[in-house]
mmCIF file of C-alpha atoms in Angstrom:
data_model
loop_
_atom_site.group_PDB
_atom_site.id
_atom_site.type_symbol
_atom_site.label_atom_id
_atom_site.label_comp_id
_atom_site.label_asym_id
_atom_site.label_seq_id
_atom_site.Cartn_x
_atom_site.Cartn_y
_atom_site.Cartn_z
ATOM 1 C CA MET A 125 40.815 62.987 15.689
ATOM 2 C CA SER A 126 39.841 59.898 13.843
ATOM 3 C CA GLU A 127 38.745 60.492 10.004
ATOM 4 C CA ASN A 128 35.453 58.693 10.652
ATOM 5 C CA PRO A 129 34.734 59.062 14.359
ATOM 6 C CA THR A 130 32.086 56.523 15.748
ATOM 7 C CA TYR A 131 31.855 58.468 18.992
ATOM 8 C CA THR A 132 31.252 61.969 20.194
ATOM 9 C CA ILE A 133 32.910 63.427 22.773
ATOM 10 C CA LYS A 134 30.717 65.575 24.967
ATOM 11 C CA VAL A 135 32.706 68.279 26.863
ATOM 12 C CA ASN A 136 31.305 70.205 29.918
ATOM 13 C CA LYS A 137 33.984 72.425 30.832
ATOM 14 C CA ALA A 138 34.613 73.977 34.492
ATOM 15 C CA GLU A 139 33.548 77.408 35.195
ATOM 16 C CA THR A 140 37.182 78.152 36.601
ATOM 17 C CA SER A 141 40.362 76.629 37.044
ATOM 18 C CA LYS A 142 42.074 75.697 40.156
ATOM 19 C CA ILE A 143 45.503 75.798 38.496
ATOM 20 C CA GLY A 144 46.492 79.286 40.125
ATOM 21 C CA SER A 145 46.208 77.631 43.325
ATOM 22 C CA VAL A 146 48.778 74.978 42.813
ATOM 23 C CA ASN A 147 52.385 75.295 43.616
ATOM 24 C CA PHE A 148 53.980 73.378 40.677
ATOM 25 C CA ASP A 149 57.474 73.434 42.583
ATOM 26 C CA ASP A 150 56.122 71.251 45.109
ATOM 27 C CA LEU A 151 53.886 68.339 43.760
ATOM 28 C CA PRO A 152 53.310 65.311 45.935
ATOM 29 C CA PHE A 153 53.073 62.444 43.514
ATOM 30 C CA GLY A 154 49.521 61.593 42.276
ATOM 31 C CA SER A 155 47.624 63.733 44.683
ATOM 32 C CA ILE A 156 46.807 66.753 42.756
ATOM 33 C CA PHE A 157 44.276 66.480 39.716
ATOM 34 C CA THR A 158 43.616 68.707 36.785
ATOM 35 C CA ASP A 159 40.341 70.521 36.246
ATOM 36 C CA HIS A 160 38.678 67.782 34.058
ATOM 37 C CA MET A 161 38.318 64.173 33.669
ATOM 38 C CA LEU A 162 36.871 61.725 30.981
ATOM 39 C CA TYR A 163 34.442 58.875 31.034
ATOM 40 C CA SER A 164 32.747 56.433 29.003
ATOM 41 C CA ASP A 165 30.085 53.721 30.449
ATOM 42 C CA TYR A 166 29.771 50.395 29.023
ATOM 43 C CA LYS A 167 26.121 48.802 29.429
ATOM 44 C CA ASP A 168 23.917 46.677 27.140
ATOM 45 C CA GLY A 169 27.064 45.420 25.602
ATOM 46 C CA ALA A 170 28.318 48.794 24.082
ATOM 47 C CA TRP A 171 30.304 51.659 25.007
ATOM 48 C CA GLY A 172 28.626 55.060 25.301
ATOM 49 C CA ASP A 173 29.821 58.593 23.972
ATOM 50 C CA PRO A 174 32.961 59.765 26.092
ATOM 51 C CA VAL A 175 32.067 62.579 28.394
ATOM 52 C CA ILE A 176 34.791 65.403 29.465
ATOM 53 C CA GLU A 177 33.483 67.291 32.623
ATOM 54 C CA PRO A 178 34.871 68.808 35.828
ATOM 55 C CA TYR A 179 36.996 66.842 38.173
ATOM 56 C CA ALA A 180 34.852 65.641 41.058
ATOM 57 C CA PRO A 181 33.556 62.955 43.064
ATOM 58 C CA MET A 182 31.040 60.501 41.349
ATOM 59 C CA PRO A 183 27.922 58.640 42.934
ATOM 60 C CA MET A 184 28.450 54.865 43.324
ATOM 61 C CA ASP A 185 26.338 52.084 44.355
ATOM 62 C CA PRO A 186 27.218 50.197 47.288
ATOM 63 C CA SER A 187 26.800 46.881 45.688
ATOM 64 C CA SER A 188 29.044 47.989 42.445
ATOM 65 C CA ARG A 189 31.052 44.963 41.678
ATOM 66 C CA VAL A 190 34.599 46.528 41.845
ATOM 67 C CA PHE A 191 33.906 46.936 45.633
ATOM 68 C CA HIS A 192 33.322 43.296 46.024
ATOM 69 C CA TYR A 193 35.091 41.353 43.551
ATOM 70 C CA GLY A 194 38.019 43.750 42.386
ATOM 71 C CA GLN A 195 37.104 44.150 38.801
ATOM 72 C CA ALA A 196 39.617 47.039 38.443
ATOM 73 C CA ILE A 197 42.608 47.643 35.885
ATOM 74 C CA PHE A 198 44.569 50.630 35.036
ATOM 75 C CA GLU A 199 47.496 52.101 33.350
ATOM 76 C CA GLY A 200 50.286 54.957 34.072
ATOM 77 C CA MET A 201 51.461 57.344 31.396
ATOM 78 C CA LYS A 202 52.972 60.488 30.895
ATOM 79 C CA ALA A 203 52.513 63.812 28.572
ATOM 80 C CA TYR A 204 55.529 66.271 28.094
ATOM 81 C CA ARG A 205 55.856 69.872 26.743
ATOM 82 C CA ASP A 206 59.006 70.573 25.002
ATOM 83 C CA GLU A 207 60.935 73.590 24.460
ATOM 84 C CA ASN A 208 58.799 74.760 21.446
ATOM 85 C CA ASP A 209 55.363 74.381 23.673
ATOM 86 C CA GLU A 210 54.508 71.294 21.721
ATOM 87 C CA ILE A 211 53.069 68.249 23.924
ATOM 88 C CA TRP A 212 54.051 64.593 23.444
ATOM 89 C CA LEU A 213 52.890 61.107 24.405
ATOM 90 C CA PHE A 214 55.328 58.359 24.914
ATOM 91 C CA ARG A 215 54.547 55.054 23.388
ATOM 92 C CA PRO A 216 50.914 55.494 24.008
ATOM 93 C CA ASP A 217 50.217 52.198 21.864
ATOM 94 C CA GLN A 218 51.830 50.209 24.204
ATOM 95 C CA ASN A 219 49.885 51.484 27.212
ATOM 96 C CA PHE A 220 46.620 50.951 24.996
ATOM 97 C CA ASP A 221 47.545 47.206 24.139
ATOM 98 C CA ARG A 222 48.307 46.180 27.640
ATOM 99 C CA PHE A 223 45.127 47.910 29.008
ATOM 100 C CA ASN A 224 43.082 45.851 26.749
ATOM 101 C CA LYS A 225 45.264 42.615 27.702
ATOM 102 C CA SER A 226 44.450 43.455 31.304
ATOM 103 C CA ALA A 227 40.811 43.893 30.551
ATOM 104 C CA THR A 228 40.559 40.539 28.889
ATOM 105 C CA ARG A 229 42.672 38.854 31.562
ATOM 106 C CA LEU A 230 39.739 40.299 34.235
ATOM 107 C CA ALA A 231 36.853 39.545 32.176
ATOM 108 C CA MET A 232 36.368 43.107 31.331
ATOM 109 C CA PRO A 233 35.354 44.311 27.914
ATOM 110 C CA GLU A 234 38.040 46.018 25.705
ATOM 111 C CA VAL A 235 37.986 49.814 25.307
ATOM 112 C CA PRO A 236 37.661 51.201 21.694
ATOM 113 C CA GLU A 237 40.964 52.655 20.368
ATOM 114 C CA GLU A 238 39.189 55.784 19.681
ATOM 115 C CA ILE A 239 37.765 56.440 23.059
ATOM 116 C CA PHE A 240 41.140 55.689 24.677
ATOM 117 C CA MET A 241 43.439 57.540 22.241
ATOM 118 C CA GLU A 242 41.377 60.436 21.118
ATOM 119 C CA GLY A 243 39.581 60.761 24.468
ATOM 120 C CA LEU A 244 43.099 60.988 26.062
ATOM 121 C CA LYS A 245 44.404 63.421 23.301
ATOM 122 C CA HIS A 246 41.241 65.595 23.612
ATOM 123 C CA LEU A 247 41.188 65.874 27.509
ATOM 124 C CA ILE A 248 45.000 66.577 27.631
ATOM 125 C CA ASN A 249 44.155 69.467 24.976
ATOM 126 C CA ILE A 250 41.702 71.072 27.203
ATOM 127 C CA ASP A 251 44.057 70.967 30.151
ATOM 128 C CA LYS A 252 47.115 71.680 28.463
ATOM 129 C CA GLU A 253 48.221 74.478 30.683
ATOM 130 C CA TRP A 254 48.825 71.873 33.274
ATOM 131 C CA VAL A 255 51.698 70.294 31.187
ATOM 132 C CA LYS A 256 54.726 72.471 32.280
ATOM 133 C CA LYS A 257 57.592 72.657 30.063
ATOM 134 C CA GLY A 258 61.245 71.645 31.568
ATOM 135 C CA LYS A 259 62.922 68.191 31.934
ATOM 136 C CA GLY A 260 61.554 66.446 34.671
ATOM 137 C CA ASN A 261 58.185 68.190 34.487
ATOM 138 C CA SER A 262 55.258 66.153 33.146
ATOM 139 C CA LEU A 263 51.382 65.285 33.498
ATOM 140 C CA TYR A 264 50.797 61.927 34.582
ATOM 141 C CA LEU A 265 47.891 60.361 32.924
ATOM 142 C CA ARG A 266 45.849 57.566 34.720
ATOM 143 C CA PRO A 267 43.389 55.756 32.322
ATOM 144 C CA PHE A 268 41.412 52.909 34.413
ATOM 145 C CA MET A 269 38.221 50.918 34.415
ATOM 146 C CA ILE A 270 36.009 49.638 37.023
ATOM 147 C CA ALA A 271 32.775 47.156 37.230
ATOM 148 C CA THR A 272 29.892 49.179 38.051
ATOM 149 C CA GLY A 273 27.265 46.699 37.684
ATOM 150 C CA HIS A 274 25.205 46.026 40.669
ATOM 151 C CA GLY A 275 24.907 43.160 42.604
ATOM 152 C CA VAL A 276 26.907 40.969 45.007
ATOM 153 C CA ILE A 277 26.540 37.686 42.830
ATOM 154 C CA ALA A 278 30.188 36.248 42.150
ATOM 155 C CA ALA A 279 30.168 36.956 38.565
ATOM 156 C CA PRO A 280 31.557 39.536 36.125
ATOM 157 C CA SER A 281 29.921 42.840 35.759
ATOM 158 C CA ALA A 282 27.472 43.445 32.886
ATOM 159 C CA GLN A 283 28.455 47.501 33.209
ATOM 160 C CA TYR A 284 31.798 49.099 33.475
ATOM 161 C CA ARG A 285 33.133 52.885 33.349
ATOM 162 C CA PHE A 286 36.300 53.538 32.040
ATOM 163 C CA MET A 287 38.055 57.128 33.209
ATOM 164 C CA ILE A 288 40.922 59.020 32.522
ATOM 165 C CA ILE A 289 42.217 61.549 35.214
ATOM 166 C CA LEU A 290 45.326 63.705 35.179
ATOM 167 C CA SER A 291 47.782 64.765 37.532
ATOM 168 C CA PRO A 292 50.877 67.362 36.975
ATOM 169 C CA ALA A 293 54.196 65.801 38.335
ATOM 170 C CA ARG A 294 57.833 66.430 38.949
ATOM 171 C CA SER A 295 60.782 64.144 38.806
ATOM 172 C CA TYR A 296 59.877 61.473 41.177
ATOM 173 C CA TYR A 297 62.769 60.504 43.717
ATOM 174 C CA GLN A 298 62.438 58.624 46.806
ATOM 175 C CA GLY A 299 65.856 59.199 48.323
ATOM 176 C CA GLU A 300 68.403 56.063 48.854
ATOM 177 C CA VAL A 301 66.358 53.076 48.310
ATOM 178 C CA LYS A 302 67.324 49.818 50.307
ATOM 179 C CA VAL A 303 65.303 46.629 49.520
ATOM 180 C CA LEU A 304 64.519 43.391 51.209
ATOM 181 C CA ILE A 305 64.283 40.225 48.992
ATOM 182 C CA ALA A 306 61.436 38.530 49.531
ATOM 183 C CA GLU A 307 61.505 34.827 51.287
ATOM 184 C CA HIS A 308 57.811 34.091 51.846
ATOM 185 C CA TYR A 309 55.761 36.621 50.215
ATOM 186 C CA SER A 310 54.999 36.930 46.351
ATOM 187 C CA ARG A 311 53.662 39.514 43.791
ATOM 188 C CA ALA A 312 52.004 37.106 41.661
ATOM 189 C CA ALA A 313 51.797 33.197 40.656
ATOM 190 C CA ASN A 314 51.748 31.319 37.574
ATOM 191 C CA GLY A 315 48.295 31.346 36.192
ATOM 192 C CA GLY A 316 47.273 34.469 37.949
ATOM 193 C CA ILE A 317 46.982 37.924 37.019
ATOM 194 C CA GLY A 318 50.536 39.159 37.588
ATOM 195 C CA ALA A 319 50.858 40.165 33.831
ATOM 196 C CA ALA A 320 47.841 42.612 33.994
ATOM 197 C CA LYS A 321 47.800 45.850 35.639
ATOM 198 C CA ALA A 322 45.101 44.921 38.246
ATOM 199 C CA ALA A 323 44.346 46.968 41.198
ATOM 200 C CA GLY A 324 44.585 43.956 43.241
ATOM 201 C CA ASN A 325 48.186 43.204 42.390
ATOM 202 C CA TYR A 326 48.963 46.687 44.082
ATOM 203 C CA SER A 327 46.956 46.277 47.380
ATOM 204 C CA ALA A 328 48.319 42.692 47.696
ATOM 205 C CA GLN A 329 51.977 44.176 48.008
ATOM 206 C CA PHE A 330 51.022 46.726 50.866
ATOM 207 C CA TYR A 331 51.291 44.319 53.672
ATOM 208 C CA PRO A 332 54.630 42.690 53.001
ATOM 209 C CA THR A 333 56.046 46.212 51.914
ATOM 210 C CA ARG A 334 54.952 47.836 55.342
ATOM 211 C CA LEU A 335 56.756 44.783 57.109
ATOM 212 C CA ALA A 336 59.794 45.817 55.030
ATOM 213 C CA ASN A 337 59.431 49.398 56.023
ATOM 214 C CA GLU A 338 59.352 48.411 59.678
ATOM 215 C CA LYS A 339 62.961 46.892 59.303
ATOM 216 C CA GLY A 340 64.134 50.084 57.383
ATOM 217 C CA PHE A 341 63.694 49.028 53.770
ATOM 218 C CA GLN A 342 61.887 51.033 51.526
ATOM 219 C CA GLN A 343 60.820 48.183 48.833
ATOM 220 C CA VAL A 344 60.674 44.388 48.353
ATOM 221 C CA ILE A 345 62.410 42.634 45.454
ATOM 222 C CA TRP A 346 59.688 39.888 44.833
ATOM 223 C CA THR A 347 60.875 36.266 44.049
ATOM 224 C CA ASP A 348 58.848 33.622 42.124
ATOM 225 C CA ASP A 349 55.964 32.040 44.221
ATOM 226 C CA ALA A 350 57.173 28.462 43.933
ATOM 227 C CA THR A 351 61.002 28.525 44.950
ATOM 228 C CA HIS A 352 61.443 32.136 46.201
ATOM 229 C CA THR A 353 64.840 31.622 44.182
ATOM 230 C CA LYS A 354 64.298 33.793 41.281
ATOM 231 C CA LEU A 355 64.167 37.701 41.429
ATOM 232 C CA GLU A 356 61.298 39.174 39.685
ATOM 233 C CA GLU A 357 60.241 42.978 40.539
ATOM 234 C CA ALA A 358 61.175 45.609 42.856
ATOM 235 C CA GLY A 359 58.168 47.003 44.653
ATOM 236 C CA THR A 360 55.951 48.081 41.773
ATOM 237 C CA MET A 361 58.552 48.334 39.102
ATOM 238 C CA ASN A 362 60.484 45.905 36.905
ATOM 239 C CA VAL A 363 64.044 45.504 38.178
ATOM 240 C CA PHE A 364 67.498 45.474 36.512
ATOM 241 C CA PHE A 365 70.719 44.176 37.783
ATOM 242 C CA LYS A 366 74.355 45.308 36.389
ATOM 243 C CA ILE A 367 76.937 42.172 37.204
ATOM 244 C CA ASN A 368 80.105 42.996 35.522
ATOM 245 C CA ASP A 369 79.466 44.853 32.291
ATOM 246 C CA THR A 370 76.155 43.169 31.554
ATOM 247 C CA LEU A 371 72.437 44.301 32.454
ATOM 248 C CA TYR A 372 70.020 41.586 33.442
ATOM 249 C CA THR A 373 66.477 41.521 33.720
ATOM 250 C CA ALA A 374 63.500 39.022 34.146
ATOM 251 C CA PRO A 375 61.518 37.894 31.063
ATOM 252 C CA ALA A 376 58.095 39.334 30.981
ATOM 253 C CA GLY A 377 55.547 36.636 31.390
ATOM 254 C CA GLU A 378 52.682 35.254 33.675
ATOM 255 C CA ARG A 379 53.866 36.937 36.855
ATOM 256 C CA ILE A 380 55.930 39.881 35.582
ATOM 257 C CA LEU A 381 54.477 42.998 34.129
ATOM 258 C CA ASP A 382 55.435 43.738 30.570
ATOM 259 C CA GLY A 383 56.567 47.419 31.467
ATOM 260 C CA VAL A 384 56.951 50.090 28.676
ATOM 261 C CA THR A 385 60.031 51.698 30.393
ATOM 262 C CA ARG A 386 61.390 48.122 30.723
ATOM 263 C CA LYS A 387 61.134 47.650 27.026
ATOM 264 C CA SER A 388 62.433 50.817 26.055
ATOM 265 C CA ILE A 389 65.456 50.319 27.993
ATOM 266 C CA LEU A 390 66.163 46.786 26.454
ATOM 267 C CA GLU A 391 65.861 48.818 23.246
ATOM 268 C CA LEU A 392 67.773 51.881 24.108
ATOM 269 C CA ALA A 393 70.698 49.434 25.613
ATOM 270 C CA GLU A 394 70.698 47.635 22.085
ATOM 271 C CA ARG A 395 71.144 50.786 20.428
ATOM 272 C CA GLU A 396 74.066 51.921 22.616
ATOM 273 C CA ASN A 397 75.810 48.490 22.641
ATOM 274 C CA ILE A 398 75.243 47.851 26.087
ATOM 275 C CA LYS A 399 75.452 44.033 26.910
ATOM 276 C CA VAL A 400 71.869 42.733 28.147
ATOM 277 C CA GLU A 401 70.517 39.367 29.049
ATOM 278 C CA VAL A 402 66.965 38.703 29.653
ATOM 279 C CA ARG A 403 66.788 35.725 32.085
ATOM 280 C CA SER A 404 65.811 34.959 35.653
ATOM 281 C CA VAL A 405 68.447 35.998 37.882
ATOM 282 C CA LEU A 406 68.769 33.872 40.796
ATOM 283 C CA VAL A 407 69.185 35.106 44.579
ATOM 284 C CA GLU A 408 72.296 32.943 44.847
ATOM 285 C CA GLU A 409 73.909 34.727 41.792
ATOM 286 C CA LEU A 410 72.984 38.129 43.384
ATOM 287 C CA ILE A 411 74.549 37.231 46.628
ATOM 288 C CA ASN A 412 77.547 35.845 45.104
ATOM 289 C CA ALA A 413 77.879 38.603 42.892
ATOM 290 C CA ALA A 414 77.627 41.118 46.130
ATOM 291 C CA LYS A 415 80.462 39.314 47.660
ATOM 292 C CA ASP A 416 82.888 38.950 44.813
ATOM 293 C CA GLY A 417 82.425 42.528 44.000
ATOM 294 C CA SER A 418 80.979 41.781 40.253
ATOM 295 C CA LEU A 419 77.370 43.091 41.254
ATOM 296 C CA LYS A 420 77.763 47.011 40.424
ATOM 297 C CA GLU A 421 74.063 48.229 40.302
ATOM 298 C CA ILE A 422 70.382 47.271 40.938
ATOM 299 C CA PHE A 423 67.710 49.707 39.704
ATOM 300 C CA GLY A 424 63.897 49.837 39.264
ATOM 301 C CA ALA A 425 62.195 50.974 36.042
ATOM 302 C CA GLY A 426 58.577 52.404 35.934
ATOM 303 C CA THR A 427 56.541 55.294 34.518
ATOM 304 C CA ALA A 428 56.425 57.298 37.939
ATOM 305 C CA ALA A 429 60.531 57.367 38.432
ATOM 306 C CA VAL A 430 61.581 56.336 34.974
ATOM 307 C CA ILE A 431 64.663 54.810 36.918
ATOM 308 C CA ASN A 432 65.348 54.415 40.637
ATOM 309 C CA PRO A 433 68.798 53.174 41.654
ATOM 310 C CA ILE A 434 68.897 50.585 44.773
ATOM 311 C CA VAL A 435 71.704 51.243 47.039
ATOM 312 C CA GLY A 436 71.677 47.793 48.890
ATOM 313 C CA PHE A 437 69.518 44.652 49.565
ATOM 314 C CA SER A 438 69.019 42.505 52.494
ATOM 315 C CA TYR A 439 68.454 38.519 52.323
ATOM 316 C CA GLN A 440 68.062 36.456 55.337
ATOM 317 C CA ASP A 441 68.968 39.173 57.893
ATOM 318 C CA THR A 442 72.338 40.035 56.153
ATOM 319 C CA TYR A 443 72.654 43.417 54.294
ATOM 320 C CA TYR A 444 74.669 43.807 51.212
ATOM 321 C CA GLU A 445 75.628 47.390 50.491
ATOM 322 C CA LEU A 446 76.260 47.976 46.444
ATOM 323 C CA PRO A 447 79.468 50.078 45.367
ATOM 324 C CA LYS A 448 79.246 53.562 44.686
ATOM 325 C CA GLN A 449 79.666 54.011 40.653
ATOM 326 C CA ASP A 450 81.242 56.992 39.496
ATOM 327 C CA ASN A 451 79.085 57.081 36.227
ATOM 328 C CA PRO A 452 76.257 54.644 36.813
ATOM 329 C CA ILE A 453 74.686 53.030 33.800
ATOM 330 C CA SER A 454 71.356 53.654 35.262
ATOM 331 C CA LEU A 455 71.526 57.389 35.283
ATOM 332 C CA GLN A 456 73.047 57.196 31.833
ATOM 333 C CA ILE A 457 70.216 55.355 30.517
ATOM 334 C CA LYS A 458 67.746 57.586 32.439
ATOM 335 C CA ASP A 459 69.261 60.614 31.051
ATOM 336 C CA LYS A 460 68.907 59.093 27.368
ATOM 337 C CA LEU A 461 65.468 58.048 27.758
ATOM 338 C CA THR A 462 64.096 61.434 29.394
ATOM 339 C CA ASN A 463 65.975 63.169 26.646
ATOM 340 C CA ILE A 464 63.548 61.474 24.228
ATOM 341 C CA GLN A 465 60.608 62.040 26.286
ATOM 342 C CA HIS A 466 61.209 65.637 26.591
ATOM 343 C CA LYS A 467 62.420 66.065 22.832
ATOM 344 C CA LEU A 468 65.922 67.109 23.632
ATOM 345 C CA ALA A 469 67.364 64.357 21.694
ATOM 346 C CA GLU A 470 66.375 62.729 18.258
ATOM 347 C CA ASP A 471 63.682 60.018 18.812
ATOM 348 C CA THR A 472 65.533 57.458 16.313
ATOM 349 C CA PHE A 473 62.595 54.695 17.832
ATOM 350 C CA GLY A 474 59.245 56.507 16.806
ATOM 351 C CA TRP A 475 58.259 56.200 20.306
ATOM 352 C CA THR A 476 57.016 59.737 20.783
ATOM 353 C CA VAL A 477 53.399 60.913 19.670
ATOM 354 C CA LYS A 478 52.529 64.790 19.085
ATOM 355 C CA ILE A 479 49.019 65.845 20.686
#
């Protein structure tokens, strides 16, 4: 806890735990939650003391601004239990910083570090039995903030609620992923909120993704809004391309989320002497590389799956299958990264933080 805390965390523990009814060998991602949740309310220009109480529905006024004007942001994080039964976070400072950047972009108040970090650690300690040992097991952490002020006038809210909920998770595997390159729809535009983890970014993806699903594809690789010639993200993840012996990924910016997994892969690649170029990759480049055999791999990168290989892509009704790799760089990187997260390898970067 902070040496000089300015907030008091109020705790109301659940009388009984539901952990005994959970099958930890069969965990649909993000659908089962732990016994407790944390919240802190913002009103009259200040944050109130955080409260930890049993996970439960909460009452909301029908005119709450989040329902009408979409002021809602979130983060995705994980906690891991190592072989010594110690629990670790992975680069939580990056999530905290990005959360408040998202808040600023949506005209929401920043959350104090003490509420975010100390509240998160306190909540995990209370529900620590939900963090299971073993590579592939984790506790998914979902900090989020919504506008709770009343009234349907089109203006920022004056009241907000910051919350954290926790969900046990296992390795997230989607099977073979085939993607459709977007020719009309865009994930984000210059001057928009693409760099924020705003709820609306994700809801806007659902319709074009459903269209792709109907054609037999699991995800969409988004292209830039102006020309649809630059490859940007894959579904809800940052995307990497391996052409010959070089990894390529688009630069983070107004349209592209500054992913924590993405930046970790870039730093790992540098340490492992893997050639990387951070620049826009053109659709035309990708197709030419697929045709001449220099395109070796495509993979998405994000908190839930860590790395998700892509087996092929379609553009203008032509499908391009990627060659099978004996020792794909995507899985090599995933193994090194998850070993650090689970404390199975030395953390030379200082990324892990003990609870």
